[in-house]
mmCIF file of C-alpha atoms in Angstrom:
data_model
loop_
_atom_site.group_PDB
_atom_site.id
_atom_site.type_symbol
_atom_site.label_atom_id
_atom_site.label_comp_id
_atom_site.label_asym_id
_atom_site.label_seq_id
_atom_site.Cartn_x
_atom_site.Cartn_y
_atom_site.Cartn_z
ATOM 1 C CA MET A 1 20.523 0.073 116.819
ATOM 2 C CA GLN A 2 19.463 1.567 120.137
ATOM 3 C CA ARG A 3 22.985 2.864 120.853
ATOM 4 C CA ILE A 4 23.161 4.615 117.481
ATOM 5 C CA ALA A 5 19.719 6.156 118.005
ATOM 6 C CA LEU A 6 20.679 7.371 121.478
ATOM 7 C CA PHE A 7 23.958 8.875 120.198
ATOM 8 C CA VAL A 8 22.254 10.759 117.372
ATOM 9 C CA THR A 9 19.579 12.017 119.779
ATOM 10 C CA ILE A 10 22.208 13.352 122.187
ATOM 11 C CA VAL A 11 24.013 15.103 119.326
ATOM 12 C CA ALA A 12 20.729 16.541 118.073
ATOM 13 C CA LEU A 13 19.756 17.868 121.486
ATOM 14 C CA ALA A 14 23.205 19.370 122.036
ATOM 15 C CA ALA A 15 23.628 21.064 118.650
ATOM 16 C CA ARG A 16 22.640 24.708 118.279
ATOM 17 C CA PRO A 17 20.907 25.859 115.088
ATOM 18 C CA SER A 18 19.229 29.261 114.814
ATOM 19 C CA SER A 19 17.508 30.330 118.020
ATOM 20 C CA ALA A 20 14.243 28.493 118.689
ATOM 21 C CA LEU A 21 11.166 30.031 120.303
ATOM 22 C CA VAL A 22 8.959 28.267 122.800
ATOM 23 C CA SER A 23 5.304 27.561 122.059
ATOM 24 C CA THR A 24 2.689 25.081 123.184
ATOM 25 C CA ASN A 25 2.172 21.810 121.350
ATOM 26 C CA VAL A 26 -0.427 21.180 118.691
ATOM 27 C CA PRO A 27 -2.711 18.471 120.210
ATOM 28 C CA LEU A 28 -2.460 15.121 118.441
ATOM 29 C CA GLU A 29 -6.102 15.177 117.328
ATOM 30 C CA HIS A 30 -5.830 18.657 115.780
ATOM 31 C CA TRP A 31 -6.947 18.997 112.159
ATOM 32 C CA SER A 32 -3.764 20.777 111.085
ATOM 33 C CA TYR A 33 -1.720 17.546 111.053
ATOM 34 C CA ASP A 34 -3.915 16.129 108.289
ATOM 35 C CA ALA A 35 -3.823 19.489 106.512
ATOM 36 C CA VAL A 36 -0.015 19.654 106.531
ATOM 37 C CA ASP A 37 0.183 16.009 105.449
ATOM 38 C CA LYS A 38 -2.069 16.814 102.489
ATOM 39 C CA LEU A 39 0.031 19.833 101.517
ATOM 40 C CA ALA A 40 3.174 17.699 101.740
ATOM 41 C CA SER A 41 1.624 15.126 99.386
ATOM 42 C CA TYR A 42 1.171 17.960 96.860
ATOM 43 C CA GLY A 43 4.811 18.988 97.209
ATOM 44 C CA LEU A 44 4.040 22.295 98.933
ATOM 45 C CA ILE A 45 6.014 21.252 102.022
ATOM 46 C CA ASP A 46 9.208 19.184 101.875
ATOM 47 C CA SER A 47 10.471 19.574 105.449
ATOM 48 C CA ALA A 48 7.576 18.314 107.604
ATOM 49 C CA MET A 49 8.559 15.519 110.012
ATOM 50 C CA LEU A 50 5.179 14.152 111.049
ATOM 51 C CA THR A 51 6.449 10.853 112.459
ATOM 52 C CA ILE A 52 7.323 12.493 115.776
ATOM 53 C CA ARG A 53 4.429 14.309 117.408
ATOM 54 C CA PRO A 54 3.184 16.499 118.976
ATOM 55 C CA MET A 55 4.732 19.353 117.040
ATOM 56 C CA SER A 56 5.077 22.836 118.492
ATOM 57 C CA ARG A 57 2.911 25.636 117.135
ATOM 58 C CA VAL A 58 5.994 27.561 115.997
ATOM 59 C CA GLU A 59 7.267 24.565 114.041
ATOM 60 C CA MET A 60 3.833 24.072 112.497
ATOM 61 C CA ALA A 61 3.891 27.740 111.466
ATOM 62 C CA ARG A 62 7.216 27.195 109.668
ATOM 63 C CA HIS A 63 5.568 24.535 107.521
ATOM 64 C CA VAL A 64 2.595 26.801 106.851
ATOM 65 C CA GLY A 65 4.999 29.524 105.764
ATOM 66 C CA GLN A 66 6.727 27.184 103.324
ATOM 67 C CA ALA A 67 3.358 26.142 101.884
ATOM 68 C CA MET A 68 2.381 29.801 101.439
ATOM 69 C CA LEU A 69 5.555 30.580 99.473
ATOM 70 C CA THR A 70 5.364 27.423 97.352
ATOM 71 C CA LEU A 71 1.693 27.990 96.528
ATOM 72 C CA GLU A 72 2.465 31.476 95.227
ATOM 73 C CA ARG A 73 4.782 29.931 92.614
ATOM 74 C CA MET A 74 2.327 27.247 91.477
ATOM 75 C CA ASN A 75 0.318 27.599 88.291
ATOM 76 C CA ASP A 76 -3.300 26.400 88.220
ATOM 77 C CA ALA A 77 -3.211 25.075 91.784
ATOM 78 C CA PRO A 78 -6.509 23.480 92.927
ATOM 79 C CA ALA A 79 -8.646 25.948 94.851
ATOM 80 C CA ILE A 80 -8.811 23.577 97.815
ATOM 81 C CA LEU A 81 -5.080 24.053 98.409
ATOM 82 C CA GLN A 82 -5.528 27.790 98.804
ATOM 83 C CA SER A 83 -8.436 27.124 101.159
ATOM 84 C CA ILE A 84 -6.316 24.797 103.329
ATOM 85 C CA VAL A 85 -3.425 27.260 103.437
ATOM 86 C CA ASP A 86 -5.783 30.107 104.353
ATOM 87 C CA GLN A 87 -7.231 28.084 107.245
ATOM 88 C CA LEU A 88 -3.750 27.240 108.501
ATOM 89 C CA LYS A 89 -2.689 30.863 108.144
ATOM 90 C CA ASP A 90 -5.612 31.955 110.329
ATOM 91 C CA GLU A 91 -4.907 29.247 112.919
ATOM 92 C CA TYR A 92 -1.195 30.080 113.236
ATOM 93 C CA ARG A 93 -1.270 33.816 112.544
ATOM 94 C CA GLY A 94 0.386 34.686 115.848
ATOM 95 C CA GLU A 95 3.240 32.259 115.285
ATOM 96 C CA LEU A 96 3.682 33.383 111.653
ATOM 97 C CA ILE A 97 4.068 36.956 112.910
ATOM 98 C CA LEU A 98 6.472 35.772 115.611
ATOM 99 C CA ILE A 99 8.858 34.157 113.118
ATOM 100 C CA GLY A 100 8.548 37.042 110.662
ATOM 101 C CA LEU A 101 6.675 35.350 107.813
ATOM 102 C CA ILE A 102 3.757 37.790 107.856
ATOM 103 C CA GLU A 103 3.424 41.322 109.180
ATOM 104 C CA GLY A 104 1.585 42.159 112.361
ATOM 105 C CA TRP A 105 1.929 42.848 116.069
ATOM 106 C CA HIS A 106 3.070 40.132 118.454
ATOM 107 C CA SER A 107 3.149 40.096 122.235
ATOM 108 C CA GLU A 108 5.928 38.162 123.953
ATOM 109 C CA SER A 109 3.525 37.319 126.781
ATOM 110 C CA PHE A 110 -0.130 36.369 126.422
ATOM 111 C CA VAL A 111 -2.853 34.088 127.766
ATOM 112 C CA LYS A 112 -5.737 32.594 125.798
ATOM 113 C CA PRO A 113 -8.098 31.532 128.606
ATOM 114 C CA LEU A 114 -10.722 29.798 126.452
ATOM 115 C CA GLU A 115 -9.751 27.932 123.307
ATOM 116 C CA ASP A 116 -11.268 25.014 121.401
ATOM 117 C CA PRO A 117 -14.338 24.538 123.649
ATOM 118 C CA TYR A 118 -16.359 21.391 122.976
ATOM 119 C CA VAL A 119 -19.326 19.365 124.176
ATOM 120 C CA GLY A 120 -19.722 15.676 123.345
ATOM 121 C CA TYR A 121 -22.321 12.959 123.824
ATOM 122 C CA LEU A 122 -22.096 9.241 123.112
ATOM 123 C CA ARG A 123 -24.753 6.604 123.745
ATOM 124 C CA ALA A 124 -23.814 2.939 123.478
ATOM 125 C CA ASP A 125 -25.788 -0.293 123.880
ATOM 126 C CA ARG A 126 -22.636 -1.964 125.227
ATOM 127 C CA THR A 127 -19.306 -0.811 126.585
ATOM 128 C CA PRO A 128 -17.607 0.803 123.554
ATOM 129 C CA ASP A 129 -13.948 0.334 122.706
ATOM 130 C CA ILE A 130 -12.821 3.402 120.751
ATOM 131 C CA GLU A 131 -9.176 3.781 119.791
ATOM 132 C CA ASN A 132 -6.964 6.870 120.039
ATOM 133 C CA THR A 133 -9.060 8.802 122.569
ATOM 134 C CA ARG A 134 -6.295 9.415 125.144
ATOM 135 C CA GLY A 135 -7.377 6.374 127.142
ATOM 136 C CA ASP A 136 -10.912 7.683 127.650
ATOM 137 C CA LEU A 137 -13.180 4.918 128.970
ATOM 138 C CA PHE A 138 -16.740 5.191 127.711
ATOM 139 C CA ARG A 139 -19.494 3.292 129.507
ATOM 140 C CA LYS A 140 -22.639 1.506 128.432
ATOM 141 C CA GLY A 141 -25.487 3.994 128.132
ATOM 142 C CA SER A 142 -25.049 7.760 127.981
ATOM 143 C CA ASN A 143 -21.621 9.425 128.114
ATOM 144 C CA TYR A 144 -21.076 13.186 128.401
ATOM 145 C CA ARG A 145 -17.910 15.192 127.802
ATOM 146 C CA ALA A 146 -17.246 18.945 127.900
ATOM 147 C CA GLY A 147 -13.951 20.786 127.969
ATOM 148 C CA PHE A 148 -11.731 23.549 126.698
ATOM 149 C CA ALA A 149 -8.060 24.538 126.549
ATOM 150 C CA THR A 150 -6.068 27.397 128.039
ATOM 151 C CA ARG A 151 -2.613 28.309 126.781
ATOM 152 C CA GLY A 152 -0.115 31.102 127.081
ATOM 153 C CA THR A 153 3.525 32.163 126.878
ATOM 154 C CA VAL A 154 5.771 34.381 128.985
ATOM 155 C CA PHE A 155 8.469 36.373 127.149
ATOM 156 C CA ASP A 156 8.556 33.697 124.416
ATOM 157 C CA ARG A 157 10.639 31.510 126.771
ATOM 158 C CA PHE A 158 8.006 29.798 128.910
ATOM 159 C CA ALA A 159 4.740 28.310 127.683
ATOM 160 C CA PHE A 160 1.918 26.489 129.425
ATOM 161 C CA TYR A 161 -1.129 24.495 128.343
ATOM 162 C CA LEU A 162 -4.155 23.258 130.317
ATOM 163 C CA HIS A 163 -6.973 21.032 129.073
ATOM 164 C CA PRO A 164 -9.609 20.327 131.756
ATOM 165 C CA GLU A 165 -12.612 18.140 130.941
ATOM 166 C CA TYR A 166 -15.910 17.328 132.625
ATOM 167 C CA LEU A 167 -16.781 13.613 132.379
ATOM 168 C CA ASP A 168 -20.077 11.961 133.232
ATOM 169 C CA SER A 169 -21.905 8.787 132.289
ATOM 170 C CA ALA A 170 -24.948 6.744 133.228
ATOM 171 C CA GLN A 171 -22.763 4.444 135.357
ATOM 172 C CA THR A 172 -20.436 6.967 137.038
ATOM 173 C CA ASP A 173 -20.676 10.256 138.884
ATOM 174 C CA GLY A 174 -19.619 13.455 137.163
ATOM 175 C CA ASP A 175 -16.017 14.552 137.633
ATOM 176 C CA VAL A 176 -13.511 17.083 136.305
ATOM 177 C CA ASP A 177 -10.134 15.792 135.148
ATOM 178 C CA LEU A 178 -7.039 17.469 133.763
ATOM 179 C CA ILE A 179 -6.621 15.618 130.477
ATOM 180 C CA GLU A 180 -3.438 17.442 129.487
ATOM 181 C CA GLY A 181 -1.447 20.076 131.313
ATOM 182 C CA TYR A 182 2.214 21.030 131.075
ATOM 183 C CA GLY A 183 4.783 23.796 131.144
ATOM 184 C CA LYS A 184 7.731 24.355 128.804
ATOM 185 C CA VAL A 185 10.980 26.294 128.862
ATOM 186 C CA MET A 186 13.728 26.785 126.319
ATOM 187 C CA ILE A 187 17.371 26.358 127.289
ATOM 188 C CA GLY A 188 19.335 27.260 124.205
ATOM 189 C CA ASP A 189 17.593 25.341 121.461
ATOM 190 C CA VAL A 190 16.498 22.465 123.688
ATOM 191 C CA GLU A 191 12.928 22.405 124.903
ATOM 192 C CA ILE A 192 12.234 21.022 128.380
ATOM 193 C CA GLN A 193 8.628 20.072 129.089
ATOM 194 C CA ALA A 194 7.145 18.841 132.358
ATOM 195 C CA GLY A 195 3.562 17.744 132.900
ATOM 196 C CA LYS A 196 0.879 15.642 131.274
ATOM 197 C CA ASP A 197 0.837 15.139 127.504
ATOM 198 C CA SER A 198 0.514 12.514 124.760
ATOM 199 C CA LEU A 199 3.128 11.187 122.329
ATOM 200 C CA TRP A 200 2.894 9.695 118.850
ATOM 201 C CA TRP A 201 5.883 8.005 117.236
ATOM 202 C CA GLY A 202 5.667 6.635 113.716
ATOM 203 C CA PRO A 203 3.976 7.188 110.332
ATOM 204 C CA GLY A 204 0.689 5.384 111.088
ATOM 205 C CA ARG A 205 -2.650 7.184 110.988
ATOM 206 C CA HIS A 206 -4.907 4.829 112.972
ATOM 207 C CA GLY A 207 -2.236 3.505 115.290
ATOM 208 C CA SER A 208 1.445 3.255 116.144
ATOM 209 C CA MET A 209 3.527 0.334 117.355
ATOM 210 C CA LEU A 210 5.110 2.013 120.386
ATOM 211 C CA MET A 211 3.602 5.427 121.172
ATOM 212 C CA SER A 212 0.148 6.833 120.388
ATOM 213 C CA ASP A 213 -2.759 8.608 122.063
ATOM 214 C CA ASN A 214 -4.573 5.308 122.559
ATOM 215 C CA VAL A 215 -3.171 5.475 126.093
ATOM 216 C CA GLN A 216 -3.798 8.180 128.663
ATOM 217 C CA PRO A 217 -1.401 11.149 128.447
ATOM 218 C CA PHE A 218 1.799 10.540 130.394
ATOM 219 C CA THR A 219 2.917 12.562 133.394
ATOM 220 C CA MET A 220 6.479 13.068 132.257
ATOM 221 C CA LEU A 221 9.637 15.054 131.787
ATOM 222 C CA LYS A 222 10.488 15.466 128.101
ATOM 223 C CA LEU A 223 13.480 16.893 126.237
ATOM 224 C CA THR A 224 13.386 17.609 122.520
ATOM 225 C CA ASN A 225 14.597 19.934 119.806
ATOM 226 C CA PRO A 226 11.304 21.339 118.452
ATOM 227 C CA GLN A 227 12.951 22.645 115.293
ATOM 228 C CA PRO A 228 14.773 20.005 113.187
ATOM 229 C CA LEU A 229 18.467 20.675 112.741
ATOM 230 C CA GLN A 230 21.318 19.735 110.445
ATOM 231 C CA LEU A 231 24.142 17.861 112.118
ATOM 232 C CA PRO A 232 27.759 18.710 111.265
ATOM 233 C CA TRP A 233 30.461 16.664 109.592
ATOM 234 C CA ILE A 234 29.509 13.302 108.062
ATOM 235 C CA PHE A 235 26.153 13.380 109.863
ATOM 236 C CA HIS A 236 25.043 16.154 107.490
ATOM 237 C CA ALA A 237 23.931 13.382 105.113
ATOM 238 C CA LEU A 238 21.212 12.411 107.590
ATOM 239 C CA GLY A 239 19.293 15.561 106.686
ATOM 240 C CA PRO A 240 17.066 17.340 109.233
ATOM 241 C CA VAL A 241 17.085 15.567 112.602
ATOM 242 C CA ARG A 242 14.695 15.608 115.539
ATOM 243 C CA GLY A 243 15.428 13.865 118.816
ATOM 244 C CA GLU A 244 13.171 13.232 121.785
ATOM 245 C CA TRP A 245 13.659 11.709 125.235
ATOM 246 C CA PHE A 246 11.133 11.296 128.034
ATOM 247 C CA LEU A 247 10.761 9.834 131.503
ATOM 248 C CA ALA A 248 7.212 9.203 132.718
ATOM 249 C CA GLN A 249 5.632 7.921 135.906
ATOM 250 C CA LEU A 250 2.724 5.568 135.314
ATOM 251 C CA GLU A 251 -0.431 5.447 137.398
ATOM 252 C CA ASN A 252 -0.820 4.000 140.874
ATOM 253 C CA ASP A 253 -3.563 1.496 139.999
ATOM 254 C CA ARG A 254 -1.429 -1.252 138.407
ATOM 255 C CA ASP A 255 0.501 -4.406 139.298
ATOM 256 C CA PHE A 256 3.574 -2.364 140.340
ATOM 257 C CA PRO A 257 2.297 1.083 141.375
ATOM 258 C CA ASP A 258 4.146 4.150 140.081
ATOM 259 C CA ALA A 259 6.275 2.205 137.596
ATOM 260 C CA LYS A 260 8.439 4.300 135.271
ATOM 261 C CA LEU A 261 8.397 4.435 131.475
ATOM 262 C CA SER A 262 11.239 6.002 129.520
ATOM 263 C CA GLY A 263 11.892 6.314 125.819
ATOM 264 C CA VAL A 264 14.068 7.904 123.179
ATOM 265 C CA ARG A 265 13.365 8.534 119.516
ATOM 266 C CA VAL A 266 15.291 9.997 116.622
ATOM 267 C CA SER A 267 13.730 10.967 113.296
ATOM 268 C CA ILE A 268 15.737 11.904 110.211
ATOM 269 C CA LYS A 269 14.855 13.122 106.729
ATOM 270 C CA PRO A 270 17.775 12.266 104.410
ATOM 271 C CA HIS A 271 15.665 13.243 101.379
ATOM 272 C CA PRO A 272 12.525 15.414 101.091
ATOM 273 C CA LEU A 273 10.570 12.287 100.116
ATOM 274 C CA VAL A 274 11.975 9.973 102.803
ATOM 275 C CA ASP A 275 11.417 9.808 106.584
ATOM 276 C CA LEU A 276 13.264 7.350 108.818
ATOM 277 C CA GLY A 277 12.944 6.799 112.549
ATOM 278 C CA ALA A 278 14.179 4.642 115.411
ATOM 279 C CA SER A 279 12.591 4.345 118.858
ATOM 280 C CA ARG A 280 13.372 2.718 122.172
ATOM 281 C CA VAL A 281 11.086 2.269 125.204
ATOM 282 C CA VAL A 282 11.822 0.763 128.630
ATOM 283 C CA MET A 283 9.445 0.163 131.553
ATOM 284 C CA PHE A 284 11.037 -0.302 134.962
ATOM 285 C CA GLY A 285 10.761 0.335 138.698
ATOM 286 C CA GLY A 286 7.582 0.731 140.667
ATOM 287 C CA ARG A 287 6.595 -0.292 144.173
ATOM 288 C CA GLY A 288 7.796 -3.833 144.803
ATOM 289 C CA MET A 289 10.518 -3.781 142.119
ATOM 290 C CA PRO A 290 14.254 -3.085 142.559
ATOM 291 C CA ARG A 291 15.264 0.559 142.692
ATOM 292 C CA VAL A 292 16.980 1.859 139.548
ATOM 293 C CA ASP A 293 19.704 4.491 139.933
ATOM 294 C CA LEU A 294 21.274 6.548 137.147
ATOM 295 C CA PHE A 295 23.986 3.966 136.475
ATOM 296 C CA ASP A 296 21.451 1.126 136.307
ATOM 297 C CA TYR A 297 19.282 3.248 134.012
ATOM 298 C CA GLY A 298 22.141 3.742 131.554
ATOM 299 C CA LYS A 299 23.006 0.042 131.471
ATOM 300 C CA MET A 300 19.371 -0.919 131.065
ATOM 301 C CA PHE A 301 18.713 1.606 128.306
ATOM 302 C CA LEU A 302 21.750 0.479 126.314
ATOM 303 C CA SER A 303 20.799 -3.199 126.768
ATOM 304 C CA LEU A 304 24.053 -3.911 128.574
ATOM 305 C CA THR A 305 22.085 -6.062 130.973
ATOM 306 C CA GLU A 306 19.091 -8.364 130.605
ATOM 307 C CA ARG A 307 16.883 -8.553 133.669
ATOM 308 C CA ASP A 308 13.362 -9.681 134.321
ATOM 309 C CA GLU A 309 12.744 -6.450 136.261
ATOM 310 C CA ASN A 310 12.310 -4.311 133.140
ATOM 311 C CA ASN A 311 10.296 -4.466 129.941
ATOM 312 C CA GLN A 312 12.138 -3.339 126.819
ATOM 313 C CA LEU A 313 10.949 -2.584 123.301
ATOM 314 C CA ALA A 314 12.566 -1.067 120.218
ATOM 315 C CA GLY A 315 11.408 -0.247 116.729
ATOM 316 C CA VAL A 316 12.187 1.330 113.377
ATOM 317 C CA ASP A 317 9.939 2.998 110.833
ATOM 318 C CA ALA A 318 10.202 4.374 107.316
ATOM 319 C CA SER A 319 8.021 6.420 104.990
ATOM 320 C CA LEU A 320 8.473 7.039 101.258
ATOM 321 C CA LEU A 321 6.461 9.530 99.183
ATOM 322 C CA VAL A 322 6.424 8.727 95.449
ATOM 323 C CA PRO A 323 5.257 11.580 93.163
ATOM 324 C CA LEU A 324 3.614 10.308 89.971
ATOM 325 C CA TRP A 325 3.774 11.498 86.382
ATOM 326 C CA LYS A 326 1.384 14.213 85.206
ATOM 327 C CA SER A 327 -0.885 11.854 83.253
ATOM 328 C CA ALA A 328 -1.378 9.511 86.223
ATOM 329 C CA PRO A 329 -4.890 9.432 87.760
ATOM 330 C CA LEU A 330 -3.532 10.462 91.155
ATOM 331 C CA ARG A 331 -0.828 12.809 92.386
ATOM 332 C CA SER A 332 1.353 10.644 94.621
ATOM 333 C CA VAL A 333 1.556 7.468 96.683
ATOM 334 C CA ARG A 334 3.053 7.141 100.143
ATOM 335 C CA PHE A 335 4.315 3.792 101.457
ATOM 336 C CA TYR A 336 5.213 3.332 105.112
ATOM 337 C CA VAL A 337 6.142 0.684 107.653
ATOM 338 C CA ASP A 338 6.417 0.745 111.438
ATOM 339 C CA ALA A 339 8.020 -2.340 113.010
ATOM 340 C CA ALA A 340 8.812 -2.973 116.665
ATOM 341 C CA GLY A 341 10.204 -5.844 118.689
ATOM 342 C CA GLU A 342 9.276 -6.998 122.191
ATOM 343 C CA ASP A 343 11.694 -8.399 124.765
ATOM 344 C CA GLU A 344 15.016 -6.886 123.776
ATOM 345 C CA ALA A 345 17.798 -9.432 123.424
ATOM 346 C CA GLY A 346 21.209 -7.791 123.106
ATOM 347 C CA TRP A 347 21.451 -5.719 119.947
ATOM 348 C CA LEU A 348 18.325 -6.889 118.155
ATOM 349 C CA PRO A 349 14.670 -7.060 119.269
ATOM 350 C CA SER A 350 12.673 -10.270 119.055
ATOM 351 C CA LYS A 351 8.967 -11.100 118.751
ATOM 352 C CA TRP A 352 8.293 -8.480 116.077
ATOM 353 C CA GLY A 353 5.042 -6.723 115.292
ATOM 354 C CA GLU A 354 4.423 -4.460 112.330
ATOM 355 C CA LEU A 355 2.169 -1.805 110.862
ATOM 356 C CA LEU A 356 2.070 -1.386 107.075
ATOM 357 C CA GLY A 357 0.359 1.387 105.162
ATOM 358 C CA VAL A 358 -0.177 2.884 101.732
ATOM 359 C CA GLN A 359 -1.724 6.280 101.050
ATOM 360 C CA PHE A 360 -3.101 7.275 97.628
ATOM 361 C CA ASN A 361 -3.086 11.068 97.367
ATOM 362 C CA ASP A 362 -5.416 13.238 95.269
ATOM 363 C CA ILE A 363 -7.281 10.530 93.367
ATOM 364 C CA LEU A 364 -8.572 11.881 90.023
ATOM 365 C CA LYS A 365 -6.713 15.108 90.876
ATOM 366 C CA THR A 366 -9.717 16.981 92.180
ATOM 367 C CA GLY A 367 -7.912 17.844 95.396
ATOM 368 C CA ARG A 368 -10.681 16.237 97.454
ATOM 369 C CA THR A 369 -10.139 12.471 97.493
ATOM 370 C CA ASP A 370 -7.409 10.502 99.261
ATOM 371 C CA LEU A 371 -7.366 6.840 100.255
ATOM 372 C CA ARG A 372 -5.323 5.264 103.032
ATOM 373 C CA ILE A 373 -5.049 1.535 103.748
ATOM 374 C CA GLU A 374 -3.402 0.288 106.946
ATOM 375 C CA TYR A 375 -2.668 -3.170 108.289
ATOM 376 C CA ALA A 376 -1.253 -3.923 111.737
ATOM 377 C CA ASN A 377 -0.285 -7.200 113.382
ATOM 378 C CA ASP A 378 1.027 -7.540 116.932
ATOM 379 C CA HIS A 379 0.305 -11.266 117.270
ATOM 380 C CA VAL A 380 3.414 -13.368 117.892
ATOM 381 C CA PRO A 381 2.804 -17.101 117.273
ATOM 382 C CA GLY A 382 3.342 -19.087 120.442
ATOM 383 C CA TYR A 383 3.340 -15.998 122.697
ATOM 384 C CA ARG A 384 -0.191 -14.959 123.522
ATOM 385 C CA ASP A 385 -0.638 -11.257 124.384
ATOM 386 C CA VAL A 386 3.141 -10.825 124.581
ATOM 387 C CA PHE A 387 3.591 -7.574 122.701
ATOM 388 C CA TYR A 388 2.192 -5.035 125.162
ATOM 389 C CA THR A 389 2.377 -7.115 128.328
ATOM 390 C CA HIS A 390 5.266 -8.655 130.234
ATOM 391 C CA SER A 391 5.952 -11.585 132.528
ATOM 392 C CA ARG A 392 6.278 -9.180 135.465
ATOM 393 C CA TYR A 393 4.628 -5.955 134.254
ATOM 394 C CA THR A 394 1.298 -7.546 133.395
ATOM 395 C CA SER A 395 -0.471 -4.156 133.293
ATOM 396 C CA GLY A 396 1.663 -2.981 130.354
ATOM 397 C CA TYR A 397 1.618 0.709 129.487
ATOM 398 C CA THR A 398 -1.098 0.967 126.803
#
């Protein structure tokens, strides 16, 4: 499985569709992901691949453009859909102009020095444990947060993003931290990103089996094709394909300081209603562990060798959107599964964990009510705390 996923990813990153334009990523917590997901559940967007995030602003604008065109052809569309599309159009106006979907003036180089400013306060009677907050550790008592983002592009070929934040609490001194910060360049249609950012792999909303923003953003090198592409020959049946590879250095304060984490993912859309994905993650190296050269890395990543000096995981996920008949009390239902195995053994993972979900879209067809139910289980009988820890790498990566 991992060899097939790696091969498809290499083909995807090497293929050359129409020229892509660089843009910063849409942060994982941004409201537009839920908005695009809602529009997709209505059938306004059939190309969105939301199981591999973050998505670039230009790619998000392509989906907004498709929703705009589809909405124009709909009869008696709920007013809330027009409201959502209008909000997205305002948010991505610059990118919509850039790709020629609306008229207007666009500058190839710009800087937005102050974007999405925020101030937050949380008081807790005990140490809170809040998921999907980029590894933010809140303390007992008062917690203060304040931050903003800065982004820009240079000649539509280089983009940068900075997200500084002031943190303070009743138990710690105030400090300023760079939560996310990276630069991007385009080489052909491959995007190369270096810096600090988060990843989310899979269809889950409240969690993911391998990659989510429950952990601190990784300091990493990442390669991806931001715009899905169609592969040639027999691979055309796979539909739109996105591939992603990264190599990250983990923090110093752990059992093996400066350990490395690397992963590859491929997402395909063989049908507008179906999303499939495969992922692979390996943790290796660090102070006190054997050095890994390029040859060792290749053998390790392809599971050609089993050693106690690395921690390997792999997973698959699938999502199916089922539109319902007109007289049904809701518009559609989405079913999804995200399964991953710990401790790779040859071709197949072992010690599986899974996330299952069902999403009921547009209940009573008012355009305002959706319901999502998710269940996750990473407990492996007989192996306590095995899924995200390791016999050697006891700190894990979450």
